[in-house]
Amino acid sequence: MDSSARQSLKRKLAEEVKDSLCKRVPPTFTSIILKTLFLLNSFDHVLLNKLITILVKLCKTTKHEIHDDFIDILVNNGAVQALVRILHLPEKVVEDYSDRLIQARLLQLKKGCAFILGTLAKKSVYQQLIIDAGAFLYLLRLLKSHKTIPKSPSVPGFLRRVVDAISKLAYKNNKVKMLIRKEDGIAPLIELLEFKVKKVQVAVTNALGTLAFDNAHTVTKMVECNALPSLVLMLQSEDSVTQFTTVQLIKIMVDTSPHIGREVLKAGALTPVICLLSSSFSESQALAALLLGHFLGTDSDLKVHISQRGAIPPLVHMLQSQNTNLRKASAFVLVILAQDSHNQVSIAHSGGIEPMLNLFQSDNPTVQQYAARVLYSLADNEDIVANIIKVGGFEKLKDLHFTEEPISEFVAITLLRLERHMQGRTLKYLIHLMCSAEERVRNHVVIALAHLCSPPDHETVFIHNEGLELLLNILQSQCTIQKRKASMALSMLASRANFISSLIQTISPSPTSQMDLGEESINNPKLSDITFLVEGKIFYANKDRLVSSSVFQTMFEAEYFEKETKQAVIPNIKWDVFKLMMRFIYTGTVDVKLDDAKDLLRAADQYLLQDLKLICERVIAKSISPENVSLLLDLSEDFSANTLKNACILYMLEKFDRLHSKRWYYTMLHRIVPDIDTLFSTLLIMDQSNEDASVAYLY
């Protein structure tokens, strides 16, 4: 394809692009744009001012969905070249440069051109085109000459638009950033930080932020140009926007060049940054918190200085914000501050524990982890443990479940730390709270103590100081959540005191039981002097072997056996069950299967064989389930089977979550409250190391 053909094709493609753009942008709108661009070739600066004003208005009012098309139309129809030409007009066409009216018009004209160029530069594909047209260097030249411009109401707006245009051309463009440094463009920007108009200061800090982002050389140059003193002053501005853009710039600087953080501190930024924690602008608060975190990373000794300057109360207040980023930033700083024991106390006394616990409700795992780490630190301080517990911190931590392993580990260790401090003055203070504080606090404390205090302290806490009574009151609450907490607390109390294992452990016969007489003596006609008729079958027995049962002794004394046959009829016991009972009487041991346990329990109760009865109760207790616990509790009451009853009670407490939805549960739970009181009152005063004592009670 020859050169003329290629040129023809390019023209055709250009026309197609133009037509396409015009189809998306309303025709009347396009017509105005094209006519305005055509007239920009005029040398009449009054007309040019009107034309630029029209384009500026179009830039501001064009709908978002066609804004890119609008920019394309401007660029493709020579707007860049026309705007650059206009920027040079003053020195070519103005005859009376001293005329203030003309000067104001020229500044207004330049201001509009800079604004439009900044708008075009938003599309990064046009940045280089604008630079190649000479606009960038001329904008820098205008910036450098700001001190020579005669004072005028138009000057602030003009400077702001020039700075904005430079900023947009430098956005994500390292070549432009390097060019600005090469052309000494940083210094005039730093000088403008002291300009008295806030909007200019804001524009400059935004531009410096763009230049500093991910560009350490620019940051270094800014420090060399003495930017920090001006920035520290701007941090203390009464204007929230100025505060925000300034703290944002400083944050960008320290992120880009970490060693700059020390320079910022030397410039006196610490106190102003801490003051920004109380800003009404949440973005400023978050950035200030993150800056403090950075400062702490450079100097660990700052923990005390930051706390002394009053940072902790506003940081705690930020934890209660609805803004996730604000909570996250605050928690991040508190993680570091909480490594100091004095700061830990300050966090607690500033009301930080409850907001920190509430952070676990966040969907953000990072926020949750920060909360876990702060509480992990606080729980290691003896002066704070009671504060955590009395606001319900233990209960919340215990009920939490996390998918993130690090969070789970921090929470687990926090709970262990709370348990470790359940002694001495901490325990005494908690007992005091349990006895004298308001009901909500008392409930939190007693539930925590049930889980945390050691068995040797159980009698003191729950008997002498009526902790058990308080737990039983909570258990009878109308609130399901409170019932659950009390139920779990009592279950844990039983577990820590080793109640449950004592209920179901294997037991040896008591000293009053018969010695093992051997298998051959059971149902032996040769050794028999009496017989029993059970379900039509004869069982051969010996009086001397039956003395362990007072019931049998009574039968002998009352001449219950027939004189001639010396036989007694047993009407209400199955043959297999009777044999098992006799085996126990003769040998002191018996292998009780679950299928026979209930009938054998009935027989043992009837014949007052306490050791056999206990064996049966424990066999049955091992079979307790959600489906049968209510029936077994009734069974235990029918036969005065205290061991089985206590096992059912503990099962009902432990399995609250599985049982509370059953219709019978709450009625039965309230019914057995006196039994729960009796069980725990007795067991809590026993020597917890003496398992035999626990077992003995169960009879």
C-alpha positions as MATLAB code, in Angstrom:
seq = 'MDSSARQSLKRKLAEEVKDSLCKRVPPTFTSIILKTLFLLNSFDHVLLNKLITILVKLCKTTKHEIHDDFIDILVNNGAVQALVRILHLPEKVVEDYSDRLIQARLLQLKKGCAFILGTLAKKSVYQQLIIDAGAFLYLLRLLKSHKTIPKSPSVPGFLRRVVDAISKLAYKNNKVKMLIRKEDGIAPLIELLEFKVKKVQVAVTNALGTLAFDNAHTVTKMVECNALPSLVLMLQSEDSVTQFTTVQLIKIMVDTSPHIGREVLKAGALTPVICLLSSSFSESQALAALLLGHFLGTDSDLKVHISQRGAIPPLVHMLQSQNTNLRKASAFVLVILAQDSHNQVSIAHSGGIEPMLNLFQSDNPTVQQYAARVLYSLADNEDIVANIIKVGGFEKLKDLHFTEEPISEFVAITLLRLERHMQGRTLKYLIHLMCSAEERVRNHVVIALAHLCSPPDHETVFIHNEGLELLLNILQSQCTIQKRKASMALSMLASRANFISSLIQTISPSPTSQMDLGEESINNPKLSDITFLVEGKIFYANKDRLVSSSVFQTMFEAEYFEKETKQAVIPNIKWDVFKLMMRFIYTGTVDVKLDDAKDLLRAADQYLLQDLKLICERVIAKSISPENVSLLLDLSEDFSANTLKNACILYMLEKFDRLHSKRWYYTMLHRIVPDIDTLFSTLLIMDQSNEDASVAYLY';
ca = [
       0.000    0.000    0.000;
       1.527    3.351   -1.077;
       1.751    6.383    1.200;
      -1.214    8.193   -0.362;
      -3.426    5.154    0.188;
      -2.328    4.919    3.818;
      -3.089    8.611    4.354;
      -6.511    8.126    2.795;
      -7.225    5.173    5.083;
      -6.159    7.152    8.154;
      -8.455   10.027    7.194;
     -11.308    7.587    6.680;
     -10.740    5.955   10.091;
     -10.564    9.372   11.729;
     -13.885   10.348   10.181;
     -15.442    7.082   11.365;
     -14.226    7.724   14.902;
     -15.587   11.258   14.787;
     -18.949   10.063   13.461;
     -19.091    7.394   16.177;
     -18.441    9.952   18.886;
     -21.029   12.306   17.492;
     -23.621    9.536   17.557;
     -23.077    8.984   21.306;
     -22.987   12.684   22.179;
     -26.221   14.618   21.435;
     -25.972   16.452   18.065;
     -26.730   19.889   19.516;
     -24.057   19.348   22.152;
     -21.534   18.276   19.517;
     -22.403   21.283   17.378;
     -21.701   23.670   20.254;
     -18.375   21.977   20.960;
     -17.189   22.077   17.349;
     -18.259   25.684   16.844;
     -16.532   26.740   20.050;
     -13.325   24.937   19.105;
     -13.347   26.579   15.682;
     -13.643   30.043   17.231;
     -10.689   29.385   19.563;
      -8.451   30.434   16.698;
      -9.548   34.024   17.317;
      -7.105   36.574   18.729;
      -9.854   38.520   20.491;
      -9.194   37.747   24.147;
     -12.670   38.969   25.151;
     -14.221   36.456   22.778;
     -11.749   33.814   23.892;
     -12.785   34.367   27.496;
     -16.403   33.729   26.553;
     -15.468   30.621   24.557;
     -13.287   29.210   27.322;
     -16.084   29.896   29.814;
     -18.436   27.836   27.624;
     -15.970   24.918   27.463;
     -15.342   25.070   31.205;
     -19.078   24.907   31.848;
     -19.389   21.954   29.464;
     -16.526   20.191   31.273;
     -18.317   20.621   34.591;
     -21.839   19.738   33.461;
     -21.302   16.924   30.964;
     -22.963   13.734   32.173;
     -20.621   11.066   33.438;
     -21.643    8.442   30.878;
     -20.606   10.639   27.918;
     -17.766   12.543   29.595;
     -15.049   10.421   27.985;
     -16.671   10.919   24.583;
     -16.759   14.652   25.232;
     -13.015   14.638   25.981;
     -12.336   12.609   22.839;
     -14.227   15.151   20.706;
     -12.215   18.017   22.188;
      -8.858   16.316   21.659;
      -9.638   14.988   18.178;
     -10.680   18.468   17.052;
      -7.490   20.239   18.084;
      -8.439   21.525   21.538;
      -4.999   20.849   23.025;
      -3.140   22.872   20.429;
      -5.663   25.716   20.628;
      -5.458   25.839   24.425;
      -1.660   25.877   24.390;
      -1.741   28.727   21.854;
      -4.078   30.681   24.112;
      -1.762   30.168   27.098;
       0.886   32.131   25.152;
      -1.441   34.961   24.097;
      -0.637   37.549   26.801;
       2.880   38.343   25.695;
       1.820   38.470   22.047;
      -1.450   40.383   21.881;
      -1.779   42.521   24.980;
      -0.759   46.084   24.310;
      -1.351   47.547   27.764;
      -0.135   44.913   30.169;
      -0.525   47.170   33.160;
      -4.226   47.465   32.695;
      -5.744   45.580   35.622;
      -8.947   44.734   33.805;
      -7.007   43.174   30.960;
      -4.777   41.392   33.462;
      -7.810   39.967   35.233;
      -9.268   38.777   31.933;
      -5.973   37.163   30.955;
      -5.715   35.366   34.292;
      -9.289   34.193   33.890;
      -8.432   32.977   30.403;
      -5.373   31.084   31.631;
      -7.365   29.683   34.516;
      -9.970   28.276   32.118;
      -7.323   26.811   29.806;
      -5.577   25.130   32.749;
      -8.878   23.704   33.962;
      -9.748   22.276   30.527;
      -6.253   20.804   30.096;
      -6.596   19.190   33.520;
      -9.934   17.720   32.452;
      -8.389   16.300   29.265;
      -5.480   14.864   31.272;
      -7.891   12.700   33.267;
      -7.650   10.286   30.337;
      -4.098    9.034   30.694;
      -3.832    8.349   26.947;
      -3.828   12.110   26.348;
      -1.246   13.047   28.991;
       1.712   12.695   26.647;
      -0.101   14.552   23.852;
      -0.624   17.518   26.168;
       3.011   17.399   27.287;
       4.307   17.180   23.719;
       2.205   20.213   22.793;
       4.220   22.242   25.308;
       1.432   22.730   27.832;
       3.180   21.107   30.765;
       6.364   23.158   30.672;
       4.374   26.339   30.216;
       2.183   25.445   33.211;
       5.350   24.950   35.242;
       6.583   28.320   34.061;
       3.338   29.943   35.182;
       3.679   28.196   38.534;
       7.230   29.431   39.054;
       6.216   33.012   38.268;
       3.444   33.123   40.861;
       5.317   35.670   42.995;
       5.523   38.158   40.112;
       1.815   38.133   39.318;
       0.137   41.374   40.431;
      -2.359   40.889   43.254;
      -5.850   40.280   41.977;
      -9.012   38.422   43.061;
      -8.403   36.135   40.073;
      -4.965   34.982   41.264;
      -6.056   32.253   43.733;
      -8.358   30.605   41.196;
      -5.700   30.846   38.508;
      -3.037   29.235   40.722;
      -5.412   26.515   41.852;
      -6.263   25.508   38.261;
      -2.602   25.528   37.216;
      -1.690   23.304   40.162;
      -4.641   20.983   39.453;
      -3.617   20.631   35.805;
      -0.024   19.765   36.765;
      -1.349   17.243   39.286;
      -3.574   15.505   36.730;
      -0.760   15.331   34.184;
       1.480   13.714   36.812;
      -1.119   11.175   37.952;
       0.440    7.683   37.732;
       3.084    9.100   35.380;
       6.624    8.717   36.717;
       8.093   10.430   33.665;
       6.183   13.594   34.488;
       7.176   13.342   38.156;
      10.812   13.102   37.118;
      10.363   16.019   34.729;
       8.923   18.177   37.505;
      11.953   17.461   39.680;
      14.288   18.115   36.762;
      12.590   21.447   36.025;
      12.644   22.468   39.719;
       8.869   22.375   39.980;
       8.754   21.102   43.582;
      10.025   24.287   45.229;
       7.283   26.614   43.915;
       4.656   24.109   45.033;
       6.172   24.079   48.519;
       6.146   27.881   48.526;
       2.432   27.854   47.747;
       1.763   25.866   50.930;
       1.982   29.225   52.699;
      -0.498   30.886   50.350;
      -3.257   32.450   52.428;
      -6.175   31.027   50.452;
      -7.255   27.591   51.698;
      -8.378   26.291   48.304;
      -4.911   26.929   46.900;
      -3.315   25.129   49.846;
      -5.650   22.181   49.339;
      -4.854   22.042   45.620;
      -1.118   22.124   46.368;
      -1.291   19.358   48.991;
      -3.308   17.217   46.574;
      -0.738   17.832   43.843;
       2.168   17.054   46.165;
       0.377   13.881   47.224;
       0.100   12.821   43.585;
       3.789   13.568   43.008;
       4.903   11.858   46.237;
       2.912    8.668   45.775;
       5.276    5.739   45.301;
       8.125    8.122   44.425;
      10.791    8.345   47.110;
      12.924   10.823   45.144;
      10.080   13.330   45.072;
       9.461   12.896   48.796;
      13.121   13.489   49.547;
      13.053   16.618   47.399;
       9.983   17.891   49.250;
      11.752   17.505   52.590;
      14.833   19.229   51.202;
      12.599   22.121   50.121;
      11.479   22.467   53.759;
       7.889   21.322   53.250;
       7.457   19.768   56.695;
       7.195   22.948   58.835;
       4.450   24.279   56.570;
       2.634   20.941   56.588;
       2.751   20.746   60.384;
       1.164   24.195   60.573;
      -1.529   23.142   58.108;
      -2.330   20.119   60.279;
      -3.482   22.631   62.889;
      -5.811   24.450   60.498;
      -9.411   25.030   61.516;
     -10.494   23.918   58.044;
     -11.308   20.190   57.935;
     -10.504   19.855   54.224;
      -7.073   21.404   54.736;
      -6.463   19.055   57.653;
      -7.471   16.050   55.583;
      -5.374   16.819   52.502;
      -2.379   17.626   54.700;
      -2.510   14.486   56.803;
      -3.124   12.497   53.634;
       0.026   13.980   52.073;
       2.120   13.242   55.161;
       0.789    9.668   55.214;
       1.784    9.229   51.552;
       5.228   10.627   52.312;
       5.958    8.301   55.231;
       4.561    5.295   53.352;
       6.761    6.022   50.360;
       9.913    6.697   52.386;
       9.686    5.136   55.881;
      12.666    7.082   57.257;
      10.723   10.287   56.575;
       8.583    9.426   59.602;
      11.414   10.473   61.898;
      11.745   13.768   60.040;
       8.016   14.378   60.408;
       8.278   13.799   64.159;
      11.245   16.153   64.407;
       9.144   18.803   62.685;
       6.655   18.592   65.584;
       3.836   16.643   63.932;
       3.049   14.270   66.814;
       0.713   16.483   68.844;
      -1.171   17.907   65.812;
      -1.678   14.382   64.483;
      -3.039   13.256   67.860;
      -5.408   16.244   67.841;
      -6.739   15.065   64.474;
      -8.024   11.915   66.186;
     -10.856   14.146   67.413;
     -11.551   15.637   63.983;
     -15.127   15.792   62.722;
     -13.833   14.377   59.437;
     -13.634   10.584   59.743;
     -11.101   10.267   56.920;
      -8.735   12.592   58.795;
      -9.201   10.554   61.964;
      -8.350    7.323   60.169;
      -5.254    8.772   58.507;
      -4.087   10.283   61.804;
      -4.442    6.896   63.483;
      -2.500    5.175   60.716;
       0.218    7.821   60.994;
       0.501    7.142   64.713;
       0.871    3.472   63.901;
       3.699    4.326   61.533;
       5.385    6.542   64.116;
       5.183    3.737   66.673;
       6.866    1.441   64.186;
       9.858    3.753   63.999;
      10.217    4.393   67.739;
       8.812    2.043   70.374;
       9.377    4.647   73.108;
       6.582    6.705   71.591;
       3.969    4.451   73.227;
       4.194    6.468   76.430;
       4.469    9.863   74.701;
       1.404    9.223   72.559;
      -0.618    8.134   75.572;
       0.515   11.147   77.610;
      -0.706   13.465   74.852;
      -4.236   12.102   75.189;
      -4.437    9.775   72.198;
      -6.174    6.864   73.893;
      -9.648    8.381   74.649;
     -10.276    9.501   71.037;
      -8.923    6.192   69.742;
     -11.392    4.368   71.984;
     -14.182    6.653   70.771;
     -13.257    5.804   67.167;
     -13.842    2.123   67.932;
     -17.552    2.900   68.207;
     -17.799    4.441   64.736;
     -19.941    2.868   62.019;
     -17.022    3.407   59.638;
     -15.104    0.137   59.264;
     -11.914    1.860   58.143;
     -12.017    4.110   61.184;
     -12.485    1.190   63.569;
      -9.728   -0.717   61.817;
      -7.256    2.180   62.003;
      -7.994    2.831   65.670;
      -7.717   -0.826   66.637;
      -4.422   -1.075   64.750;
      -2.877    1.684   66.873;
      -4.325    0.293   70.097;
      -2.724   -3.078   69.340;
       0.671   -1.381   69.573;
      -0.175    0.914   72.486;
      -1.575   -2.017   74.477;
       1.879   -3.565   74.639;
       2.642   -1.104   77.444;
       1.161   -1.964   80.847;
       0.300    1.658   81.695;
      -1.450    2.099   78.373;
      -3.413   -1.078   79.066;
      -4.894    0.525   82.167;
      -5.598    3.726   80.246;
      -7.436    1.805   77.520;
      -9.571    0.045   80.123;
     -10.343    3.211   82.093;
     -11.218    5.047   78.872;
     -13.998    2.531   78.280;
     -12.145    0.608   75.598;
     -13.034   -2.939   76.610;
     -16.672   -3.062   75.477;
     -16.062   -1.375   72.087;
     -13.154   -3.739   71.550;
     -15.378   -6.727   72.281;
     -17.964   -5.365   69.858;
     -15.376   -5.404   67.071;
     -15.768   -9.179   66.947;
     -19.129   -8.552   65.273;
     -17.303   -7.048   62.298;
     -17.181   -8.992   59.040;
     -13.585   -7.879   58.579;
     -11.106  -10.545   59.821;
      -8.370   -7.928   60.217;
     -10.547   -5.875   62.566;
     -11.379   -9.035   64.530;
      -7.706   -9.926   64.823;
      -6.795   -6.454   66.075;
      -9.514   -6.734   68.737;
      -8.251  -10.170   69.766;
      -4.685   -8.893   70.064;
      -5.651   -5.901   72.198;
      -7.715   -8.024   74.593;
      -4.893  -10.572   74.665;
      -2.622   -7.810   75.993;
      -5.179   -6.415   78.437;
      -5.878   -9.838   79.945;
      -2.256  -10.084   81.042;
      -2.699   -7.119   83.376;
      -3.963   -7.996   86.839;
      -5.476   -4.530   87.204;
      -7.734   -5.050   84.188;
      -8.969   -8.636   84.478;
     -11.949   -7.671   86.644;
     -12.874   -4.900   84.176;
     -13.002   -7.426   81.344;
     -15.177   -9.802   83.332;
     -17.647   -7.302   84.773;
     -18.665   -6.054   81.300;
     -19.317   -9.614   80.129;
     -16.013   -9.971   78.303;
     -15.414  -13.537   79.387;
     -18.817  -14.708   78.140;
     -18.379  -13.039   74.759;
     -14.901  -14.433   74.266;
     -15.987  -17.910   75.285;
     -18.915  -17.993   72.859;
     -16.956  -16.739   69.858;
     -16.051  -18.997   66.944;
     -13.628  -17.929   64.231;
     -12.527  -19.357   60.917;
      -9.188  -17.547   61.163;
      -6.787  -19.637   63.259;
      -4.663  -16.707   64.558;
      -7.764  -15.054   66.016;
      -8.834  -18.289   67.711;
      -5.370  -18.685   69.209;
      -5.324  -15.157   70.626;
      -8.780  -15.628   72.162;
      -7.831  -19.010   73.645;
      -4.718  -17.566   75.280;
      -6.719  -14.585   76.526;
      -9.116  -16.938   78.317;
      -6.180  -18.802   79.848;
      -4.755  -15.515   81.088;
      -8.058  -14.629   82.721;
      -8.080  -18.004   84.442;
      -4.499  -17.567   85.614;
      -5.440  -14.346   87.404;
      -8.347  -15.928   89.337;
      -6.555  -15.612   92.653;
      -5.401  -13.079   95.207;
      -6.742   -9.557   95.005;
      -8.385  -10.123   91.630;
     -10.493  -12.962   93.008;
     -11.326  -10.981   96.149;
     -12.460   -8.008   94.105;
     -14.607  -10.195   91.862;
     -16.230  -11.800   94.903;
     -16.931   -8.297   96.203;
     -18.568   -7.381   92.886;
     -20.562  -10.609   92.885;
     -21.990   -9.720   96.278;
     -22.538   -5.980   95.985;
     -22.629   -4.769   92.374;
     -25.726   -4.229   90.261;
     -27.489   -7.331   88.995;
     -26.024   -7.255   85.480;
     -22.451   -7.100   86.788;
     -23.110   -9.756   89.442;
     -24.398  -12.116   86.758;
     -21.356  -11.557   84.546;
     -19.010  -12.162   87.461;
     -20.578  -15.335   88.839;
     -20.742  -16.960   85.409;
     -17.081  -16.160   84.791;
     -16.074  -17.473   88.218;
     -17.858  -20.762   87.568;
     -15.655  -21.264   84.530;
     -12.411  -19.796   85.809;
     -11.837  -20.154   89.540;
     -10.011  -23.229   90.813;
     -11.764  -26.036   92.781;
     -10.167  -25.086   96.130;
     -11.970  -21.728   95.886;
     -15.376  -23.173   94.971;
     -16.644  -23.413   98.532;
     -15.632  -19.823   99.295;
     -17.156  -18.392   96.131;
     -20.304  -20.438   95.701;
     -21.266  -21.482   99.232;
     -19.956  -18.874  101.654;
     -20.568  -15.966   99.258;
     -23.792  -17.402   97.770;
     -22.537  -17.713   94.211;
     -24.543  -20.918   93.794;
     -27.756  -19.162   94.778;
     -27.033  -16.466   92.212;
     -26.454  -19.067   89.483;
     -29.735  -20.777   90.345;
     -31.565  -17.448   90.130;
     -30.108  -16.874   86.669;
     -31.109  -20.412   85.709;
     -34.723  -19.541   86.538;
     -34.621  -16.331   84.488;
     -37.227  -15.728   81.797;
     -34.428  -15.086   79.292;
     -33.258  -18.115   77.326;
     -29.785  -16.652   76.875;
     -29.419  -16.173   80.623;
     -30.700  -19.686   81.285;
     -28.126  -21.042   78.869;
     -25.283  -19.128   80.506;
     -26.232  -20.388   83.959;
     -26.650  -23.929   82.687;
     -23.236  -23.893   81.017;
     -21.679  -22.343   84.122;
     -23.066  -25.041   86.419;
     -21.976  -27.727   83.992;
     -18.442  -26.322   83.902;
     -18.424  -26.028   87.675;
     -19.289  -29.716   87.909;
     -16.659  -30.626   85.352;
     -13.893  -28.669   87.092;
     -14.827  -30.239   90.415;
     -14.712  -33.729   88.850;
     -18.369  -34.445   89.691;
     -19.259  -36.145   86.444;
     -16.467  -38.698   86.405;
     -17.269  -39.657   89.992;
     -20.837  -40.401   88.946;
     -20.008  -42.942   86.284;
     -16.739  -44.480   87.441;
     -16.637  -48.192   88.253;
     -17.189  -48.900   91.924;
     -15.903  -51.691   94.147;
     -18.235  -53.293   96.656;
     -18.440  -51.710  100.077;
     -16.844  -53.445  103.070;
     -20.258  -54.709  104.147;
     -20.735  -56.680  100.939;
     -20.260  -60.456  100.940;
     -16.890  -61.873  100.023;
     -16.615  -63.831   96.800;
     -17.872  -67.348   97.583;
     -17.155  -68.685   94.143;
     -19.303  -69.550   91.138;
     -19.917  -73.095   92.401;
     -21.923  -71.878   95.369;
     -24.529  -70.126   93.198;
     -27.805  -72.058   92.761;
     -26.168  -75.167   94.267;
     -28.713  -77.734   95.628;
     -26.045  -79.357   97.803;
     -25.358  -76.137   99.684;
     -28.990  -75.046   99.789;
     -31.165  -74.822  102.860;
     -33.877  -72.674  101.247;
     -35.284  -72.185   97.745;
     -36.959  -69.424   95.760;
     -39.650  -69.971   93.165;
     -39.183  -67.440   90.351;
     -41.309  -67.640   87.195;
     -41.927  -71.314   87.960;
     -38.215  -72.079   88.346;
     -36.432  -73.037   91.560;
     -33.345  -71.183   92.728;
     -31.311  -72.926   95.460;
     -29.925  -70.621   98.132;
     -28.375  -70.570  101.570;
     -29.530  -68.363  104.432;
     -26.015  -67.536  105.513;
     -25.247  -66.132  102.083;
     -28.199  -63.700  102.097;
     -27.368  -61.705  105.231;
     -26.183  -58.709  103.130;
     -29.829  -57.903  102.427;
     -31.905  -56.656  105.335;
     -35.001  -57.581  103.346;
     -34.001  -61.239  103.281;
     -33.214  -61.087  106.998;
     -36.725  -59.778  107.613;
     -38.137  -62.606  105.480;
     -36.311  -65.150  107.614;
     -37.428  -63.579  110.875;
     -41.050  -63.275  109.722;
     -41.131  -66.921  108.673;
     -41.869  -65.885  105.122;
     -40.677  -69.301  103.880;
     -43.031  -72.297  104.030;
     -42.135  -74.544  106.946;
     -42.200  -77.821  105.086;
     -40.651  -76.835  101.753;
     -38.597  -73.911  103.059;
     -39.486  -72.156   99.815;
     -40.455  -68.528   99.086;
     -42.259  -67.296   95.988;
     -40.783  -64.240   94.244;
     -43.650  -62.862   92.147;
     -42.350  -59.636   90.600;
     -38.806  -60.347   89.403;
     -37.750  -62.025   86.190;
     -35.742  -65.215   86.441;
     -32.655  -63.752   84.664;
     -32.742  -60.651   86.803;
     -33.073  -62.701   90.002;
     -30.054  -64.779   89.014;
     -27.999  -61.603   88.487;
     -29.057  -60.300   91.893;
     -28.089  -63.584   93.549;
     -24.749  -63.617   91.700;
     -23.979  -60.194   93.182;
     -25.010  -61.344   96.687;
     -22.797  -64.428   96.446;
     -19.735  -62.957   94.673;
     -19.899  -59.209   95.247;
     -19.647  -58.577   91.490;
     -21.932  -58.795   88.508;
     -21.755  -57.852   84.836;
     -24.845  -55.711   84.276;
     -26.012  -55.193   80.720;
     -28.057  -52.149   79.830;
     -31.042  -54.327   78.851;
     -31.216  -55.748   82.390;
     -30.153  -52.630   84.302;
     -33.598  -51.104   84.898;
     -35.176  -54.347   86.139;
     -32.118  -55.089   88.240;
     -32.268  -51.562   89.688;
     -35.867  -52.177   90.702;
     -34.880  -55.476   92.353;
     -31.870  -53.946   94.118;
     -34.072  -51.152   95.450;
     -36.675  -53.660   96.607;
     -34.118  -55.775   98.477;
     -32.049  -52.795   99.708;
     -28.859  -53.869   97.957;
     -27.190  -50.455   97.784;
     -23.964  -51.525   96.066;
     -25.861  -53.364   93.355;
     -28.211  -50.438   93.009;
     -25.307  -48.066   92.431;
     -23.831  -50.351   89.785;
     -27.159  -50.357   87.947;
     -27.500  -46.590   88.205;
     -24.109  -46.065   86.649;
     -24.788  -48.465   83.811;
     -28.024  -46.625   83.063;
     -26.315  -43.227   83.434;
     -23.957  -44.073   80.586;
     -26.965  -44.430   78.286;
     -28.477  -40.995   78.934;
     -29.488  -39.245   75.717;
     -31.712  -36.321   74.689;
     -34.460  -38.815   73.920;
     -34.518  -40.586   77.298;
     -33.190  -38.155   79.897;
     -36.644  -37.085   81.070;
     -37.756  -40.723   81.427;
     -34.595  -41.666   83.296;
     -35.032  -38.714   85.633;
     -38.526  -39.988   86.469;
     -37.069  -43.478   86.916;
     -34.454  -42.166   89.337;
     -37.147  -40.534   91.438;
     -39.277  -43.695   91.464;
     -36.450  -45.748   92.982;
     -34.605  -43.046   94.942;
     -31.658  -43.499   92.607;
     -29.679  -40.396   93.542;
     -26.663  -41.256   91.434;
     -28.812  -41.618   88.328;
     -30.746  -38.469   89.196;
     -27.559  -36.459   89.583;
     -26.265  -37.800   86.286;
     -29.510  -36.718   84.600;
     -29.271  -33.283   86.193;
     -25.729  -32.750   84.972;
     -26.660  -34.017   81.519;
     -29.566  -31.574   81.304;
     -27.262  -28.723   82.253;
     -24.500  -29.721   79.871;
     -26.800  -30.368   76.886;
     -28.853  -27.197   77.202;
     -28.396  -26.323   73.528;
     -29.784  -29.686   72.419;
     -32.588  -29.907   74.946;
     -34.003  -26.419   75.502;
     -36.260  -26.594   72.440;
     -38.099  -29.641   73.815;
     -41.483  -28.840   75.319;
     -40.830  -30.591   78.615;
     -37.388  -29.106   79.238;
     -38.095  -25.833   81.047;
     -40.813  -27.353   83.217;
     -38.506  -30.139   84.298;
     -35.560  -27.774   84.735;
     -37.519  -25.609   87.173;
     -38.722  -28.749   88.945;
     -35.211  -29.971   89.655;
     -33.777  -26.636   90.860;
     -33.965  -27.799   94.518;
     -32.139  -30.997   93.517;
     -29.475  -28.948   91.711;
     -29.077  -26.840   94.838;
     -28.713  -29.930   97.021;
     -26.248  -31.595   94.669;
     -23.930  -28.610   94.289;
     -24.250  -27.457   97.896;
     -22.986  -30.806   99.105;
     -20.318  -31.417   96.515;
     -18.826  -27.916   96.616;
     -17.903  -28.226  100.283;
     -16.216  -31.599   99.862;
     -12.506  -32.052   99.477;
     -12.218  -32.058   95.676;
      -9.159  -34.293   95.788;
     -11.053  -37.006   97.664;
     -13.060  -38.860   95.036;
     -14.327  -41.370   97.599;
     -16.038  -38.535   99.424;
     -17.822  -37.535   96.220;
     -18.919  -41.072   95.599;
     -20.108  -41.543   99.152;
     -22.485  -38.594   98.868;
     -24.209  -40.082   95.889;
     -25.874  -42.668   98.066;
];
